[in-house]
Amino acid sequence: MTEKDFISNPSFQILDSGKVTWESPSNIALVKYWGKKKNQIPENPSISFTLETCKTITSLSFIKKDSTEGFSFDVFLDKVKKDDFKPKIQTFFERVEMYLPFLKRYHFVIETKNTFPHSSGIASSASGMSALALCLMSIEKQLNSEITNDYFNKKASFLARLGSGSACRSIEGPLVVWGKTDSIEVSSDLFGMKYPYKIHNHFKNFQDTILLVDKGEKQVSSTIGHNLMHHHPYAKIRFQQAHENLEKLKNILETGHLEAFIALIESEALTLHAMMMTSMPYFILMKPNTLEIINKIWQFRQETSLPISFTLDAGANVHVLYPEKDATKILEFIKNELVAYCENGHYICDKIGFGAKQLTM
Ligand code: PMV
């Protein structure tokens, strides 16, 4: 598919008003996306677990307006008007306008809330942008009933990508691939798609306990971080490594080889942060407690041989990943040994999920 496949014809028939609601999850990458080209095209392929608990619920109300000049919308977070969210949504609307010809014909009210605490250091851009893209697709579907489910999901992911790259991996679950790579035949740079191959039982219901080490705003935005990969001395080899890791992961996901899984995802997490530390300007998003937790996990794993592992996002929080069958022992360890390193002792128990859900038409 190409960008052209997502351009829809302006509809003659237009609804007067309506409201749609979607809930859309966050996701955590196993092979990381870090570095992008123009139009939010990734420099390398990535794959993520879709989460179940951390999600955004967005309602989009639309009412026909008289003029077709400019975009018209208001945004509310937890019922509070958020004019500071408007520039990001304005940019998103500008990027997707050519694919959604009805955008300028409506005034929109966007009402959104997250299931995770507002300042938790958990980025809401993946769940937020995917929820908004899905709401827009629901309007498009009301204007064109011929849209298939497959096209709906692909275009929702395509649109979400233009809002925030990793958001394109938040439409479906439990595992989503984004970025063209030889080992996954149908993969695309334009949208995320459900991982199409066999997944071993070990990974079903995989657990993710998110340790909130630092609940503050990130000091360096991911946009700046991605851009620093442009002249990065290790960029080329890193992008190549992501292709190789996806190929390796395909085999691991099929065989359920947990030791190999742990080595691969921890290396990916540390490589992401190594790219940040070796860019110019360089920066560090991990905090001392991030390292304390990593060391405790390694020590516990060595002592117990339990398949506990970690991954990191672009921040200080630690995602602790483990199979459901070992959840009791590992959760006890987390509570006894790791929670002390979290800001105000806060953590979130999440697990692998199955994607976004429409709540109202
Ligand atoms: O979607 P963005 O532009 O915020 O980028 C996020 C990138 C990472 O979260 C660090 C990695 C990933 O693949 O999700």
Short mmCIF file of N, CA, C and O and ligand atoms in Angstrom, two decimals, residues 27-36 40 44-48 88 123 125-126 160-161 163-169 178 218 221-223 226 238 268 272-273 276 285 312-315, ligand 1:
data_model
loop_
_atom_site.label_atom_id
_atom_site.label_comp_id
_atom_site.label_asym_id
_atom_site.label_seq_id
_atom_site.Cartn_x
_atom_site.Cartn_y
_atom_site.Cartn_z
N ASN A 27 1.55 1.31 24.45
CA ASN A 27 2.30 0.09 24.08
C ASN A 27 3.74 0.24 24.54
O ASN A 27 4.20 1.35 24.79
N ILE A 28 4.40 -0.91 24.68
CA ILE A 28 5.82 -0.86 25.07
C ILE A 28 6.64 -1.63 24.03
O ILE A 28 6.37 -2.81 23.76
N ALA A 29 7.62 -0.95 23.45
CA ALA A 29 8.41 -1.57 22.38
C ALA A 29 9.41 -2.56 22.95
O ALA A 29 10.00 -2.33 24.00
N LEU A 30 9.59 -3.67 22.21
CA LEU A 30 10.62 -4.66 22.54
C LEU A 30 11.85 -4.38 21.68
O LEU A 30 12.97 -4.33 22.17
N VAL A 31 11.62 -4.18 20.39
CA VAL A 31 12.67 -3.64 19.50
C VAL A 31 12.27 -2.18 19.27
O VAL A 31 11.14 -1.91 18.84
N LYS A 32 13.18 -1.28 19.60
CA LYS A 32 12.80 0.13 19.72
C LYS A 32 12.88 0.92 18.41
O LYS A 32 13.82 0.72 17.62
N TYR A 33 11.95 1.82 18.28
CA TYR A 33 11.95 2.83 17.19
C TYR A 33 12.69 4.05 17.72
O TYR A 33 12.28 4.64 18.71
N TRP A 34 13.77 4.40 17.07
CA TRP A 34 14.50 5.60 17.50
C TRP A 34 15.21 6.18 16.28
O TRP A 34 16.22 5.64 15.84
N GLY A 35 14.66 7.21 15.73
CA GLY A 35 15.18 7.79 14.49
C GLY A 35 14.11 7.75 13.44
O GLY A 35 13.47 6.71 13.23
N LYS A 36 13.83 8.94 12.83
CA LYS A 36 12.79 8.94 11.79
C LYS A 36 13.17 9.84 10.63
O LYS A 36 13.98 10.76 10.77
N GLN A 40 7.22 11.19 9.46
CA GLN A 40 7.11 10.15 10.49
C GLN A 40 7.35 8.75 9.93
O GLN A 40 6.67 7.80 10.33
N ASN A 44 13.97 2.55 11.32
CA ASN A 44 14.13 1.10 11.51
C ASN A 44 12.80 0.48 11.96
O ASN A 44 11.93 1.17 12.47
N PRO A 45 12.67 -0.83 11.76
CA PRO A 45 11.43 -1.50 12.19
C PRO A 45 11.40 -1.64 13.71
O PRO A 45 12.45 -1.68 14.36
N SER A 46 10.20 -1.72 14.26
CA SER A 46 10.05 -1.91 15.71
C SER A 46 8.89 -2.87 15.96
O SER A 46 8.06 -3.10 15.08
N ILE A 47 8.85 -3.41 17.17
CA ILE A 47 7.74 -4.30 17.56
C ILE A 47 7.41 -4.02 19.02
O ILE A 47 8.31 -3.75 19.82
N SER A 48 6.12 -4.04 19.33
CA SER A 48 5.72 -3.72 20.71
C SER A 48 4.65 -4.66 21.23
O SER A 48 3.88 -5.24 20.46
N LYS A 88 -0.60 20.85 19.28
CA LYS A 88 -0.25 19.49 18.84
C LYS A 88 -1.37 18.91 17.96
O LYS A 88 -1.12 18.25 16.94
N ALA A 123 4.11 8.28 28.80
CA ALA A 123 3.69 9.15 27.71
C ALA A 123 2.27 8.78 27.30
O ALA A 123 1.93 7.61 27.16
N SER A 125 1.03 10.03 24.52
CA SER A 125 0.88 10.36 23.10
C SER A 125 0.47 9.13 22.28
O SER A 125 -0.32 9.26 21.35
N ALA A 126 0.97 7.93 22.62
CA ALA A 126 0.61 6.75 21.83
C ALA A 126 -0.88 6.44 21.99
O ALA A 126 -1.61 6.29 21.01
N ALA A 160 -2.68 7.67 13.05
CA ALA A 160 -2.07 7.80 14.39
C ALA A 160 -0.57 8.04 14.26
O ALA A 160 0.02 8.83 15.00
N ARG A 161 0.07 7.38 13.29
CA ARG A 161 1.51 7.55 13.05
C ARG A 161 1.84 9.01 12.77
O ARG A 161 2.88 9.53 13.21
N GLY A 163 0.38 11.47 14.00
CA GLY A 163 0.28 12.22 15.25
C GLY A 163 1.50 11.98 16.12
O GLY A 163 2.14 12.91 16.61
N SER A 164 1.86 10.72 16.29
CA SER A 164 3.03 10.35 17.09
C SER A 164 3.44 8.97 16.62
O SER A 164 2.62 8.04 16.65
N GLY A 165 4.69 8.82 16.16
CA GLY A 165 5.12 7.57 15.53
C GLY A 165 4.63 6.31 16.22
O GLY A 165 3.90 5.50 15.64
N SER A 166 4.99 6.15 17.50
CA SER A 166 4.69 4.89 18.17
C SER A 166 3.18 4.69 18.38
O SER A 166 2.75 3.58 18.69
N ALA A 167 2.38 5.73 18.19
CA ALA A 167 0.92 5.60 18.33
C ALA A 167 0.35 4.63 17.30
O ALA A 167 -0.70 4.02 17.52
N CYS A 168 1.05 4.45 16.17
CA CYS A 168 0.54 3.55 15.14
C CYS A 168 0.57 2.10 15.60
O CYS A 168 -0.04 1.24 14.97
N ARG A 169 1.29 1.82 16.70
CA ARG A 169 1.33 0.45 17.23
C ARG A 169 0.28 0.23 18.31
O ARG A 169 0.32 -0.79 19.00
N TRP A 178 5.87 -2.42 13.24
CA TRP A 178 5.81 -1.22 12.39
C TRP A 178 7.19 -1.02 11.76
O TRP A 178 8.19 -1.03 12.47
N LYS A 218 9.49 14.65 30.79
CA LYS A 218 10.79 14.32 30.21
C LYS A 218 11.59 15.59 29.94
O LYS A 218 11.02 16.57 29.47
N SER A 221 12.45 15.92 24.65
CA SER A 221 11.29 15.31 23.98
C SER A 221 11.77 14.23 23.01
O SER A 221 12.91 14.27 22.54
N SER A 222 10.86 13.28 22.68
CA SER A 222 11.31 12.23 21.77
C SER A 222 11.55 12.80 20.37
O SER A 222 12.40 12.29 19.64
N THR A 223 10.85 13.89 20.01
CA THR A 223 11.10 14.49 18.68
C THR A 223 12.57 14.92 18.58
O THR A 223 13.24 14.65 17.57
N HIS A 226 14.77 11.74 18.38
CA HIS A 226 14.75 11.11 17.05
C HIS A 226 15.65 11.89 16.10
O HIS A 226 16.41 11.31 15.33
N ARG A 238 23.07 0.85 14.12
CA ARG A 238 21.91 0.66 15.00
C ARG A 238 20.66 0.29 14.19
O ARG A 238 19.93 -0.63 14.55
N GLU A 268 18.13 -4.22 23.77
CA GLU A 268 17.43 -3.17 23.01
C GLU A 268 17.20 -1.93 23.89
O GLU A 268 17.41 -0.79 23.45
N LEU A 272 18.89 1.74 23.21
CA LEU A 272 18.12 2.99 23.05
C LEU A 272 18.77 4.10 23.89
O LEU A 272 19.02 5.21 23.39
N HIS A 273 19.05 3.78 25.14
CA HIS A 273 19.63 4.82 26.02
C HIS A 273 21.08 5.11 25.64
O HIS A 273 21.54 6.25 25.79
N MET A 276 21.09 7.73 23.08
CA MET A 276 20.88 9.07 23.67
C MET A 276 22.19 9.58 24.26
O MET A 276 22.55 10.74 24.10
N LEU A 285 18.47 9.94 30.26
CA LEU A 285 17.11 9.97 30.81
C LEU A 285 16.96 9.02 32.00
O LEU A 285 16.01 9.12 32.76
N LEU A 312 12.96 -0.31 28.85
CA LEU A 312 12.85 1.12 29.18
C LEU A 312 12.23 1.85 28.01
O LEU A 312 12.40 1.45 26.86
N ASP A 313 11.52 2.92 28.33
CA ASP A 313 11.01 3.83 27.32
C ASP A 313 11.97 5.00 27.25
O ASP A 313 13.02 4.96 27.84
N ALA A 314 11.54 6.07 26.59
CA ALA A 314 12.40 7.27 26.60
C ALA A 314 12.16 8.01 27.91
O ALA A 314 11.54 9.07 27.95
N GLY A 315 12.62 7.43 29.02
CA GLY A 315 12.42 8.03 30.33
C GLY A 315 13.10 7.18 31.39
O GLY A 315 13.82 6.23 31.06
O1 PMV B 1 6.34 7.94 19.30
P1 PMV B 1 7.46 8.79 19.74
O2 PMV B 1 7.89 9.73 18.66
O3 PMV B 1 7.17 9.44 21.06
O4 PMV B 1 8.75 7.85 19.97
C1 PMV B 1 8.84 6.96 21.03
C2 PMV B 1 10.03 6.08 20.89
C3 PMV B 1 10.27 5.11 22.03
O5 PMV B 1 9.18 5.06 22.92
C4 PMV B 1 11.50 5.53 22.82
C5 PMV B 1 10.54 3.72 21.49
C6 PMV B 1 9.37 3.02 20.87
O6 PMV B 1 9.58 2.29 19.90
O7 PMV B 1 8.24 3.18 21.38
#
